Amino acid sequence: MTHTAETWPIAAALLQFPNTGPDGVPTQDQPAEQWGQTLQEVVDAGFTEVDLTDGWLRPGDLAPARLEELRATLAKVGLTAPAISAIRRSVIDPVDGDDNLAYSHRTIDAAAALSVPLVSVGLHRPLTPEQQSVLWFWTVPGPKDPAGDKETWHKAVTRLRELADHAASVGVQLSLEMYEDTYLGTADSAVALLTDIERDNVGLNPDLGNLIRMQRPIESWESMVTKTLPHANYWHVKSYYRMEDPSTGTVLTSPAPMESGFVSYRQAVKIALAHGFNGAFCVEHYGGDGLSVSAANREYLRRILPGRPTA
């Protein structure tokens, strides 16, 4: 399939929507009409695609009848879902890894039931209380995968390969979201993990924003793009301002619209397309009116993608 700038699937993330309504009822238990009200906001912001981010609603934990309600609600408001993103459900979490593996399998089955073509998973874990207590959670170190631990690495490979095989059996792709301090936390490590998994239906979700926001030295975004985008099958995109003081080593970051942030997505997209990237984008933004900034990011992408009709 070849997309144009106008037809390329660009989905809204649902990061800005809480998983509990004003009445205290969890999104999971809300009637479909309430789901529709939230999803209508996405439509009103100009989107035709949505990433079913499980921080808002967990498709993998819906009964079959409720999954059908979700499918009908998406159709009613006019949205399609190119992906389900399972967030902070590491299959090698030292406490919840087994439960997360089972949940990831359920999420793959939910994707197949909803005709969603891809599930994005990662190895990042829930935010710590310290991370939850600050303005920007990435300014406080979170859990880390054990560097150089061959047993844990093998466990990650084995469990992600298991998910990949399940996904392939139901016609779903798997994408691995890059995230700091995990085995998907650097370009080299992410490519190595993907190589070890060795499954054709698995690719990378090179979420550069998760790495450039770190308030410490980082690999250049150009290098990360060059290494990872040849392997991408889905792409969470967002950006940050980044300020560095070499005299003190101080690094400060904060969320930014894609067109004005640290990464030149114009160049990054060119590199991705040169390597054959044809997957969907998911636009994200933390802080403020995240949905509106995401909508502006969508329009920025449409301006820089090839094939836009000229006036």
PDB file of C-alpha atoms in Angstrom:
ATOM      1  CA  MET A   1       0.000   0.000   0.000  1.00  0.00           C
ATOM      2  CA  THR A   2       1.268   3.465  -0.884  1.00  0.00           C
ATOM      3  CA  HIS A   3      -0.027   6.441   1.077  1.00  0.00           C
ATOM      4  CA  THR A   4      -0.121  10.102   0.122  1.00  0.00           C
ATOM      5  CA  ALA A   5       0.192  13.056   2.460  1.00  0.00           C
ATOM      6  CA  GLU A   6      -3.596  13.321   2.562  1.00  0.00           C
ATOM      7  CA  THR A   7      -4.338   9.629   3.101  1.00  0.00           C
ATOM      8  CA  TRP A   8      -1.483   8.619   5.406  1.00  0.00           C
ATOM      9  CA  PRO A   9      -2.964   7.196   8.643  1.00  0.00           C
ATOM     10  CA  ILE A  10      -2.108   9.608  11.467  1.00  0.00           C
ATOM     11  CA  ALA A  11      -3.743   8.599  14.722  1.00  0.00           C
ATOM     12  CA  ALA A  12      -4.408  10.556  17.876  1.00  0.00           C
ATOM     13  CA  ALA A  13      -3.046   9.088  21.070  1.00  0.00           C
ATOM     14  CA  LEU A  14      -5.390   9.111  24.061  1.00  0.00           C
ATOM     15  CA  LEU A  15      -2.769  10.134  26.637  1.00  0.00           C
ATOM     16  CA  GLN A  16      -4.724  13.206  27.673  1.00  0.00           C
ATOM     17  CA  PHE A  17      -7.908  11.306  28.547  1.00  0.00           C
ATOM     18  CA  PRO A  18      -8.126   9.854  32.076  1.00  0.00           C
ATOM     19  CA  ASN A  19      -9.140   6.269  32.748  1.00  0.00           C
ATOM     20  CA  THR A  20     -11.839   7.393  35.159  1.00  0.00           C
ATOM     21  CA  GLY A  21     -14.786   9.660  34.389  1.00  0.00           C
ATOM     22  CA  PRO A  22     -15.892  12.725  36.405  1.00  0.00           C
ATOM     23  CA  ASP A  23     -18.413  10.476  38.138  1.00  0.00           C
ATOM     24  CA  GLY A  24     -15.647   8.190  39.376  1.00  0.00           C
ATOM     25  CA  VAL A  25     -16.608   5.331  37.050  1.00  0.00           C
ATOM     26  CA  PRO A  26     -13.592   3.713  35.372  1.00  0.00           C
ATOM     27  CA  THR A  27     -13.544   4.037  31.581  1.00  0.00           C
ATOM     28  CA  GLN A  28     -13.527   0.251  31.488  1.00  0.00           C
ATOM     29  CA  ASP A  29     -17.014   0.184  33.012  1.00  0.00           C
ATOM     30  CA  GLN A  30     -18.529   3.168  31.228  1.00  0.00           C
ATOM     31  CA  PRO A  31     -21.410   2.683  28.801  1.00  0.00           C
ATOM     32  CA  ALA A  32     -20.475   2.863  25.146  1.00  0.00           C
ATOM     33  CA  GLU A  33     -22.187   6.259  24.915  1.00  0.00           C
ATOM     34  CA  GLN A  34     -19.522   7.729  27.196  1.00  0.00           C
ATOM     35  CA  TRP A  35     -16.766   6.157  25.134  1.00  0.00           C
ATOM     36  CA  GLY A  36     -18.384   7.813  22.157  1.00  0.00           C
ATOM     37  CA  GLN A  37     -18.292  11.232  23.826  1.00  0.00           C
ATOM     38  CA  THR A  38     -14.540  10.969  24.340  1.00  0.00           C
ATOM     39  CA  LEU A  39     -13.916   9.651  20.852  1.00  0.00           C
ATOM     40  CA  GLN A  40     -16.078  12.416  19.386  1.00  0.00           C
ATOM     41  CA  GLU A  41     -13.598  14.927  20.829  1.00  0.00           C
ATOM     42  CA  VAL A  42     -10.915  13.197  18.772  1.00  0.00           C
ATOM     43  CA  VAL A  43     -13.084  13.471  15.658  1.00  0.00           C
ATOM     44  CA  ASP A  44     -13.844  17.121  16.389  1.00  0.00           C
ATOM     45  CA  ALA A  45     -10.075  17.756  16.456  1.00  0.00           C
ATOM     46  CA  GLY A  46      -9.938  16.584  12.844  1.00  0.00           C
ATOM     47  CA  PHE A  47      -8.792  12.989  13.278  1.00  0.00           C
ATOM     48  CA  THR A  48     -10.033   9.979  11.346  1.00  0.00           C
ATOM     49  CA  GLU A  49      -7.717   7.533  13.175  1.00  0.00           C
ATOM     50  CA  VAL A  50      -7.116   6.827  16.840  1.00  0.00           C
ATOM     51  CA  ASP A  51      -4.551   4.791  18.734  1.00  0.00           C
ATOM     52  CA  LEU A  52      -6.470   2.806  21.338  1.00  0.00           C
ATOM     53  CA  THR A  53      -4.016   3.709  24.090  1.00  0.00           C
ATOM     54  CA  ASP A  54      -4.755   1.398  26.996  1.00  0.00           C
ATOM     55  CA  GLY A  55      -4.134   4.082  29.596  1.00  0.00           C
ATOM     56  CA  TRP A  56      -7.648   5.210  28.667  1.00  0.00           C
ATOM     57  CA  LEU A  57      -9.357   1.886  27.912  1.00  0.00           C
ATOM     58  CA  ARG A  58      -7.975  -1.654  27.939  1.00  0.00           C
ATOM     59  CA  PRO A  59      -9.394  -3.582  24.983  1.00  0.00           C
ATOM     60  CA  GLY A  60      -7.599  -6.684  26.222  1.00  0.00           C
ATOM     61  CA  ASP A  61      -9.758  -6.686  29.353  1.00  0.00           C
ATOM     62  CA  LEU A  62     -13.114  -6.240  27.598  1.00  0.00           C
ATOM     63  CA  ALA A  63     -15.564  -9.108  27.268  1.00  0.00           C
ATOM     64  CA  PRO A  64     -16.511 -10.051  23.685  1.00  0.00           C
ATOM     65  CA  ALA A  65     -19.822  -8.197  23.865  1.00  0.00           C
ATOM     66  CA  ARG A  66     -18.094  -5.034  25.056  1.00  0.00           C
ATOM     67  CA  LEU A  67     -15.464  -5.352  22.340  1.00  0.00           C
ATOM     68  CA  GLU A  68     -18.310  -5.356  19.850  1.00  0.00           C
ATOM     69  CA  GLU A  69     -19.674  -2.220  21.524  1.00  0.00           C
ATOM     70  CA  LEU A  70     -16.271  -0.587  21.098  1.00  0.00           C
ATOM     71  CA  ARG A  71     -16.143  -1.593  17.439  1.00  0.00           C
ATOM     72  CA  ALA A  72     -19.611  -0.147  16.872  1.00  0.00           C
ATOM     73  CA  THR A  73     -18.736   3.062  18.723  1.00  0.00           C
ATOM     74  CA  LEU A  74     -15.636   3.628  16.611  1.00  0.00           C
ATOM     75  CA  ALA A  75     -17.683   3.112  13.451  1.00  0.00           C
ATOM     76  CA  LYS A  76     -20.437   5.398  14.677  1.00  0.00           C
ATOM     77  CA  VAL A  77     -18.089   8.361  15.264  1.00  0.00           C
ATOM     78  CA  GLY A  78     -16.098   7.637  12.105  1.00  0.00           C
ATOM     79  CA  LEU A  79     -12.753   6.499  13.516  1.00  0.00           C
ATOM     80  CA  THR A  80     -10.496   3.630  12.548  1.00  0.00           C
ATOM     81  CA  ALA A  81      -7.757   2.277  14.819  1.00  0.00           C
ATOM     82  CA  PRO A  82      -4.413   1.408  13.206  1.00  0.00           C
ATOM     83  CA  ALA A  83      -3.029   0.205  16.548  1.00  0.00           C
ATOM     84  CA  ILE A  84      -3.566  -0.620  20.182  1.00  0.00           C
ATOM     85  CA  SER A  85      -0.735   0.611  22.401  1.00  0.00           C
ATOM     86  CA  ALA A  86      -0.191  -1.410  25.563  1.00  0.00           C
ATOM     87  CA  ILE A  87       1.654   0.957  27.881  1.00  0.00           C
ATOM     88  CA  ARG A  88       3.900   0.069  30.846  1.00  0.00           C
ATOM     89  CA  ARG A  89       3.166  -3.665  30.609  1.00  0.00           C
ATOM     90  CA  SER A  90       6.670  -5.073  30.468  1.00  0.00           C
ATOM     91  CA  VAL A  91       6.714  -8.834  30.019  1.00  0.00           C
ATOM     92  CA  ILE A  92       9.944  -8.941  32.054  1.00  0.00           C
ATOM     93  CA  ASP A  93       8.688  -6.813  34.941  1.00  0.00           C
ATOM     94  CA  PRO A  94      10.161  -8.565  38.011  1.00  0.00           C
ATOM     95  CA  VAL A  95       6.802  -8.375  39.800  1.00  0.00           C
ATOM     96  CA  ASP A  96       4.086  -8.350  37.153  1.00  0.00           C
ATOM     97  CA  GLY A  97       5.822  -9.905  34.148  1.00  0.00           C
ATOM     98  CA  ASP A  98       3.655 -13.019  34.036  1.00  0.00           C
ATOM     99  CA  ASP A  99       0.441 -11.029  34.334  1.00  0.00           C
ATOM    100  CA  ASN A 100       1.675  -8.581  31.699  1.00  0.00           C
ATOM    101  CA  LEU A 101       2.448 -11.424  29.309  1.00  0.00           C
ATOM    102  CA  ALA A 102      -1.076 -12.807  29.719  1.00  0.00           C
ATOM    103  CA  TYR A 103      -2.526  -9.311  29.286  1.00  0.00           C
ATOM    104  CA  SER A 104      -0.489  -8.787  26.117  1.00  0.00           C
ATOM    105  CA  HIS A 105      -1.885 -12.010  24.682  1.00  0.00           C
ATOM    106  CA  ARG A 106      -5.411 -10.811  25.466  1.00  0.00           C
ATOM    107  CA  THR A 107      -4.636  -7.482  23.814  1.00  0.00           C
ATOM    108  CA  ILE A 108      -3.522  -9.251  20.635  1.00  0.00           C
ATOM    109  CA  ASP A 109      -6.780 -11.214  20.595  1.00  0.00           C
ATOM    110  CA  ALA A 110      -8.718  -7.981  21.131  1.00  0.00           C
ATOM    111  CA  ALA A 111      -6.883  -6.370  18.213  1.00  0.00           C
ATOM    112  CA  ALA A 112      -7.837  -9.281  15.966  1.00  0.00           C
ATOM    113  CA  ALA A 113     -11.463  -9.072  17.125  1.00  0.00           C
ATOM    114  CA  LEU A 114     -11.541  -5.326  16.362  1.00  0.00           C
ATOM    115  CA  SER A 115      -9.696  -5.722  13.024  1.00  0.00           C
ATOM    116  CA  VAL A 116      -6.871  -3.557  14.404  1.00  0.00           C
ATOM    117  CA  PRO A 117      -3.746  -4.517  12.433  1.00  0.00           C
ATOM    118  CA  LEU A 118      -1.024  -3.838  15.007  1.00  0.00           C
ATOM    119  CA  VAL A 119      -0.265  -3.935  18.731  1.00  0.00           C
ATOM    120  CA  SER A 120       2.524  -1.783  20.151  1.00  0.00           C
ATOM    121  CA  VAL A 121       4.207  -3.079  23.310  1.00  0.00           C
ATOM    122  CA  GLY A 122       7.250  -2.033  25.285  1.00  0.00           C
ATOM    123  CA  LEU A 123       9.440  -2.924  28.235  1.00  0.00           C
ATOM    124  CA  HIS A 124       8.802   0.190  30.314  1.00  0.00           C
ATOM    125  CA  ARG A 125       7.244  -0.253  33.732  1.00  0.00           C
ATOM    126  CA  PRO A 126       4.720   1.772  35.765  1.00  0.00           C
ATOM    127  CA  LEU A 127       5.798   5.173  37.045  1.00  0.00           C
ATOM    128  CA  THR A 128       7.252   5.178  40.541  1.00  0.00           C
ATOM    129  CA  PRO A 129       5.644   7.291  43.299  1.00  0.00           C
ATOM    130  CA  GLU A 130       8.572   9.715  42.944  1.00  0.00           C
ATOM    131  CA  GLN A 131       7.929  10.088  39.222  1.00  0.00           C
ATOM    132  CA  GLN A 132       4.228  10.640  39.840  1.00  0.00           C
ATOM    133  CA  SER A 133       4.948  13.408  42.358  1.00  0.00           C
ATOM    134  CA  VAL A 134       6.806  15.742  39.957  1.00  0.00           C
ATOM    135  CA  LEU A 135       5.672  17.937  37.065  1.00  0.00           C
ATOM    136  CA  TRP A 136       7.411  15.897  34.338  1.00  0.00           C
ATOM    137  CA  PHE A 137       7.891  12.231  35.223  1.00  0.00           C
ATOM    138  CA  TRP A 138      10.976  11.807  33.004  1.00  0.00           C
ATOM    139  CA  THR A 139      12.955  14.211  35.224  1.00  0.00           C
ATOM    140  CA  VAL A 140      13.132  11.476  37.889  1.00  0.00           C
ATOM    141  CA  PRO A 141      14.832   8.146  37.117  1.00  0.00           C
ATOM    142  CA  GLY A 142      12.471   5.193  36.782  1.00  0.00           C
ATOM    143  CA  PRO A 143      12.929   1.409  36.782  1.00  0.00           C
ATOM    144  CA  LYS A 144      15.732   0.023  34.620  1.00  0.00           C
ATOM    145  CA  ASP A 145      16.242  -3.266  32.842  1.00  0.00           C
ATOM    146  CA  PRO A 146      19.410  -4.966  34.175  1.00  0.00           C
ATOM    147  CA  ALA A 147      22.247  -4.145  31.776  1.00  0.00           C
ATOM    148  CA  GLY A 148      24.338  -7.107  30.679  1.00  0.00           C
ATOM    149  CA  ASP A 149      21.990  -9.673  32.251  1.00  0.00           C
ATOM    150  CA  LYS A 150      21.882 -12.452  29.650  1.00  0.00           C
ATOM    151  CA  GLU A 151      19.115 -14.362  31.433  1.00  0.00           C
ATOM    152  CA  THR A 152      16.752 -11.394  31.515  1.00  0.00           C
ATOM    153  CA  TRP A 153      17.599 -10.486  27.909  1.00  0.00           C
ATOM    154  CA  HIS A 154      16.795 -14.053  26.842  1.00  0.00           C
ATOM    155  CA  LYS A 155      13.528 -13.867  28.762  1.00  0.00           C
ATOM    156  CA  ALA A 156      12.606 -10.689  26.884  1.00  0.00           C
ATOM    157  CA  VAL A 157      13.446 -12.292  23.539  1.00  0.00           C
ATOM    158  CA  THR A 158      11.527 -15.471  24.342  1.00  0.00           C
ATOM    159  CA  ARG A 159       8.418 -13.746  25.610  1.00  0.00           C
ATOM    160  CA  LEU A 160       8.283 -11.159  22.825  1.00  0.00           C
ATOM    161  CA  ARG A 161       8.804 -13.926  20.267  1.00  0.00           C
ATOM    162  CA  GLU A 162       5.881 -15.783  21.878  1.00  0.00           C
ATOM    163  CA  LEU A 163       3.706 -12.689  21.436  1.00  0.00           C
ATOM    164  CA  ALA A 164       4.899 -12.308  17.857  1.00  0.00           C
ATOM    165  CA  ASP A 165       3.941 -15.875  16.997  1.00  0.00           C
ATOM    166  CA  HIS A 166       0.511 -15.415  18.542  1.00  0.00           C
ATOM    167  CA  ALA A 167       0.055 -12.144  16.682  1.00  0.00           C
ATOM    168  CA  ALA A 168       1.077 -13.733  13.377  1.00  0.00           C
ATOM    169  CA  SER A 169      -1.452 -16.518  13.878  1.00  0.00           C
ATOM    170  CA  VAL A 170      -4.296 -13.973  14.008  1.00  0.00           C
ATOM    171  CA  GLY A 171      -2.959 -11.617  11.335  1.00  0.00           C
ATOM    172  CA  VAL A 172      -1.615  -8.889  13.638  1.00  0.00           C
ATOM    173  CA  GLN A 173       1.743  -7.101  13.606  1.00  0.00           C
ATOM    174  CA  LEU A 174       3.757  -6.357  16.748  1.00  0.00           C
ATOM    175  CA  SER A 175       5.722  -3.144  17.275  1.00  0.00           C
ATOM    176  CA  LEU A 176       8.304  -2.591  20.016  1.00  0.00           C
ATOM    177  CA  GLU A 177       8.200   0.881  21.560  1.00  0.00           C
ATOM    178  CA  MET A 178      11.572   2.410  22.366  1.00  0.00           C
ATOM    179  CA  TYR A 179      11.856   3.745  25.923  1.00  0.00           C
ATOM    180  CA  GLU A 180      14.748   4.869  28.089  1.00  0.00           C
ATOM    181  CA  ASP A 181      16.581   2.492  30.416  1.00  0.00           C
ATOM    182  CA  THR A 182      15.004  -0.620  28.919  1.00  0.00           C
ATOM    183  CA  TYR A 183      16.375  -3.112  26.420  1.00  0.00           C
ATOM    184  CA  LEU A 184      14.606  -0.880  23.897  1.00  0.00           C
ATOM    185  CA  GLY A 185      16.284   2.194  25.360  1.00  0.00           C
ATOM    186  CA  THR A 186      19.012   2.802  22.780  1.00  0.00           C
ATOM    187  CA  ALA A 187      19.071   2.447  19.029  1.00  0.00           C
ATOM    188  CA  ASP A 188      21.706  -0.291  19.123  1.00  0.00           C
ATOM    189  CA  SER A 189      19.989  -2.298  21.845  1.00  0.00           C
ATOM    190  CA  ALA A 190      16.562  -2.025  20.198  1.00  0.00           C
ATOM    191  CA  VAL A 191      17.893  -3.285  16.868  1.00  0.00           C
ATOM    192  CA  ALA A 192      19.760  -6.094  18.628  1.00  0.00           C
ATOM    193  CA  LEU A 193      16.623  -7.191  20.476  1.00  0.00           C
ATOM    194  CA  LEU A 194      14.599  -7.123  17.280  1.00  0.00           C
ATOM    195  CA  THR A 195      17.282  -9.140  15.524  1.00  0.00           C
ATOM    196  CA  ASP A 196      17.261 -11.776  18.267  1.00  0.00           C
ATOM    197  CA  ILE A 197      13.444 -12.068  18.170  1.00  0.00           C
ATOM    198  CA  GLU A 198      13.726 -12.802  14.451  1.00  0.00           C
ATOM    199  CA  ARG A 199      10.091 -12.598  13.400  1.00  0.00           C
ATOM    200  CA  ASP A 200       8.854 -10.988  10.194  1.00  0.00           C
ATOM    201  CA  ASN A 201       5.723  -9.507  11.787  1.00  0.00           C
ATOM    202  CA  VAL A 202       7.711  -7.548  14.407  1.00  0.00           C
ATOM    203  CA  GLY A 203       9.180  -4.067  13.937  1.00  0.00           C
ATOM    204  CA  LEU A 204      10.245  -1.070  15.970  1.00  0.00           C
ATOM    205  CA  ASN A 205       8.180   1.849  17.188  1.00  0.00           C
ATOM    206  CA  PRO A 206      11.052   4.394  17.319  1.00  0.00           C
ATOM    207  CA  ASP A 207       9.512   6.847  19.790  1.00  0.00           C
ATOM    208  CA  LEU A 208      12.370   9.346  19.698  1.00  0.00           C
ATOM    209  CA  GLY A 209      10.640  11.640  22.147  1.00  0.00           C
ATOM    210  CA  ASN A 210      11.055   9.086  24.928  1.00  0.00           C
ATOM    211  CA  LEU A 211      14.826   9.324  24.467  1.00  0.00           C
ATOM    212  CA  ILE A 212      15.515  12.965  23.626  1.00  0.00           C
ATOM    213  CA  ARG A 213      13.653  14.180  26.726  1.00  0.00           C
ATOM    214  CA  MET A 214      16.182  12.543  29.050  1.00  0.00           C
ATOM    215  CA  GLN A 215      18.000  15.193  31.065  1.00  0.00           C
ATOM    216  CA  ARG A 216      21.416  13.679  30.469  1.00  0.00           C
ATOM    217  CA  PRO A 217      23.732  13.091  27.492  1.00  0.00           C
ATOM    218  CA  ILE A 218      22.043  11.260  24.602  1.00  0.00           C
ATOM    219  CA  GLU A 219      22.928   9.810  21.223  1.00  0.00           C
ATOM    220  CA  SER A 220      22.219  12.248  18.406  1.00  0.00           C
ATOM    221  CA  TRP A 221      18.724  11.987  17.002  1.00  0.00           C
ATOM    222  CA  GLU A 222      20.206  11.681  13.514  1.00  0.00           C
ATOM    223  CA  SER A 223      22.108   8.574  14.586  1.00  0.00           C
ATOM    224  CA  MET A 224      19.061   7.046  16.283  1.00  0.00           C
ATOM    225  CA  VAL A 225      16.906   7.696  13.215  1.00  0.00           C
ATOM    226  CA  THR A 226      19.456   6.174  10.849  1.00  0.00           C
ATOM    227  CA  LYS A 227      19.750   2.997  12.932  1.00  0.00           C
ATOM    228  CA  THR A 228      16.117   2.387  13.850  1.00  0.00           C
ATOM    229  CA  LEU A 229      13.826   3.657  11.109  1.00  0.00           C
ATOM    230  CA  PRO A 230      14.803   0.949   8.599  1.00  0.00           C
ATOM    231  CA  HIS A 231      13.118  -1.429  11.091  1.00  0.00           C
ATOM    232  CA  ALA A 232      10.024   0.657  11.928  1.00  0.00           C
ATOM    233  CA  ASN A 233       6.475  -0.585  11.349  1.00  0.00           C
ATOM    234  CA  TYR A 234       4.688   1.988  13.549  1.00  0.00           C
ATOM    235  CA  TRP A 235       5.778   5.373  14.874  1.00  0.00           C
ATOM    236  CA  HIS A 236       4.783   7.332  17.975  1.00  0.00           C
ATOM    237  CA  VAL A 237       5.886  10.902  17.248  1.00  0.00           C
ATOM    238  CA  LYS A 238       6.289  13.825  19.642  1.00  0.00           C
ATOM    239  CA  SER A 239       8.990  16.342  20.394  1.00  0.00           C
ATOM    240  CA  TYR A 240      10.664  18.297  23.170  1.00  0.00           C
ATOM    241  CA  TYR A 241      12.697  21.425  23.681  1.00  0.00           C
ATOM    242  CA  ARG A 242      16.177  20.555  24.892  1.00  0.00           C
ATOM    243  CA  MET A 243      18.601  22.977  26.518  1.00  0.00           C
ATOM    244  CA  GLU A 244      22.147  22.035  27.498  1.00  0.00           C
ATOM    245  CA  ASP A 245      24.694  23.988  29.550  1.00  0.00           C
ATOM    246  CA  PRO A 246      28.098  22.398  28.869  1.00  0.00           C
ATOM    247  CA  SER A 247      29.766  24.375  31.638  1.00  0.00           C
ATOM    248  CA  THR A 248      27.645  22.699  34.334  1.00  0.00           C
ATOM    249  CA  GLY A 249      26.298  19.612  32.553  1.00  0.00           C
ATOM    250  CA  THR A 250      22.746  20.811  33.173  1.00  0.00           C
ATOM    251  CA  VAL A 251      20.156  19.518  30.693  1.00  0.00           C
ATOM    252  CA  LEU A 252      16.543  20.704  30.743  1.00  0.00           C
ATOM    253  CA  THR A 253      13.698  19.443  28.567  1.00  0.00           C
ATOM    254  CA  SER A 254      10.009  20.185  28.125  1.00  0.00           C
ATOM    255  CA  PRO A 255       7.328  19.159  25.602  1.00  0.00           C
ATOM    256  CA  ALA A 256       7.264  20.973  22.263  1.00  0.00           C
ATOM    257  CA  PRO A 257       5.190  20.866  19.072  1.00  0.00           C
ATOM    258  CA  MET A 258       6.907  18.685  16.495  1.00  0.00           C
ATOM    259  CA  GLU A 259       7.730  21.505  14.099  1.00  0.00           C
ATOM    260  CA  SER A 260       9.556  23.579  16.736  1.00  0.00           C
ATOM    261  CA  GLY A 261      11.197  20.912  18.905  1.00  0.00           C
ATOM    262  CA  PHE A 262      14.695  19.476  19.061  1.00  0.00           C
ATOM    263  CA  VAL A 263      14.262  16.872  16.298  1.00  0.00           C
ATOM    264  CA  SER A 264      13.876  17.883  12.659  1.00  0.00           C
ATOM    265  CA  TYR A 265      11.031  15.553  11.805  1.00  0.00           C
ATOM    266  CA  ARG A 266      11.224  16.852   8.243  1.00  0.00           C
ATOM    267  CA  GLN A 267      14.592  15.111   7.988  1.00  0.00           C
ATOM    268  CA  ALA A 268      13.561  12.115  10.077  1.00  0.00           C
ATOM    269  CA  VAL A 269      10.519  11.433   7.894  1.00  0.00           C
ATOM    270  CA  LYS A 270      12.634  11.686   4.740  1.00  0.00           C
ATOM    271  CA  ILE A 271      15.015   9.077   6.155  1.00  0.00           C
ATOM    272  CA  ALA A 272      12.113   6.825   7.171  1.00  0.00           C
ATOM    273  CA  LEU A 273      10.502   6.982   3.738  1.00  0.00           C
ATOM    274  CA  ALA A 274      13.828   6.367   2.021  1.00  0.00           C
ATOM    275  CA  HIS A 275      13.950   3.065   3.904  1.00  0.00           C
ATOM    276  CA  GLY A 276      10.397   2.141   2.898  1.00  0.00           C
ATOM    277  CA  PHE A 277       8.459   3.134   6.017  1.00  0.00           C
ATOM    278  CA  ASN A 278       4.756   2.753   5.252  1.00  0.00           C
ATOM    279  CA  GLY A 279       3.277   2.400   8.728  1.00  0.00           C
ATOM    280  CA  ALA A 280       0.868   4.607  10.597  1.00  0.00           C
ATOM    281  CA  PHE A 281       1.929   7.552  12.748  1.00  0.00           C
ATOM    282  CA  CYS A 282       0.553   8.235  16.211  1.00  0.00           C
ATOM    283  CA  VAL A 283       0.869  11.873  17.315  1.00  0.00           C
ATOM    284  CA  GLU A 284       1.368  12.499  21.027  1.00  0.00           C
ATOM    285  CA  HIS A 285       1.903  15.467  23.331  1.00  0.00           C
ATOM    286  CA  TYR A 286       2.181  15.889  27.090  1.00  0.00           C
ATOM    287  CA  GLY A 287       0.843  18.908  28.948  1.00  0.00           C
ATOM    288  CA  GLY A 288      -1.669  21.634  28.152  1.00  0.00           C
ATOM    289  CA  ASP A 289      -4.258  20.849  25.494  1.00  0.00           C
ATOM    290  CA  GLY A 290      -2.508  17.733  24.297  1.00  0.00           C
ATOM    291  CA  LEU A 291      -5.212  16.865  21.784  1.00  0.00           C
ATOM    292  CA  SER A 292      -4.974  20.225  20.020  1.00  0.00           C
ATOM    293  CA  VAL A 293      -1.183  20.112  19.899  1.00  0.00           C
ATOM    294  CA  SER A 294      -1.447  16.574  18.532  1.00  0.00           C
ATOM    295  CA  ALA A 295      -3.808  17.878  15.850  1.00  0.00           C
ATOM    296  CA  ALA A 296      -1.254  20.555  14.941  1.00  0.00           C
ATOM    297  CA  ASN A 297       1.405  17.825  14.784  1.00  0.00           C
ATOM    298  CA  ARG A 298      -0.844  15.900  12.402  1.00  0.00           C
ATOM    299  CA  GLU A 299      -1.103  18.879  10.062  1.00  0.00           C
ATOM    300  CA  TYR A 300       2.659  19.395  10.229  1.00  0.00           C
ATOM    301  CA  LEU A 301       3.176  15.798   9.135  1.00  0.00           C
ATOM    302  CA  ARG A 302       0.749  16.237   6.251  1.00  0.00           C
ATOM    303  CA  ARG A 303       2.750  19.269   5.087  1.00  0.00           C
ATOM    304  CA  ILE A 304       6.055  17.407   5.020  1.00  0.00           C
ATOM    305  CA  LEU A 305       4.870  14.016   3.721  1.00  0.00           C
ATOM    306  CA  PRO A 306       5.192  13.517  -0.044  1.00  0.00           C
ATOM    307  CA  GLY A 307       2.334  13.504  -2.494  1.00  0.00           C
ATOM    308  CA  ARG A 308       0.279  16.418  -1.196  1.00  0.00           C
ATOM    309  CA  PRO A 309      -1.785  17.906  -4.046  1.00  0.00           C
ATOM    310  CA  THR A 310      -0.672  21.362  -5.162  1.00  0.00           C
ATOM    311  CA  ALA A 311      -3.129  24.224  -5.519  1.00  0.00           C
TER     312      ALA A 311
END
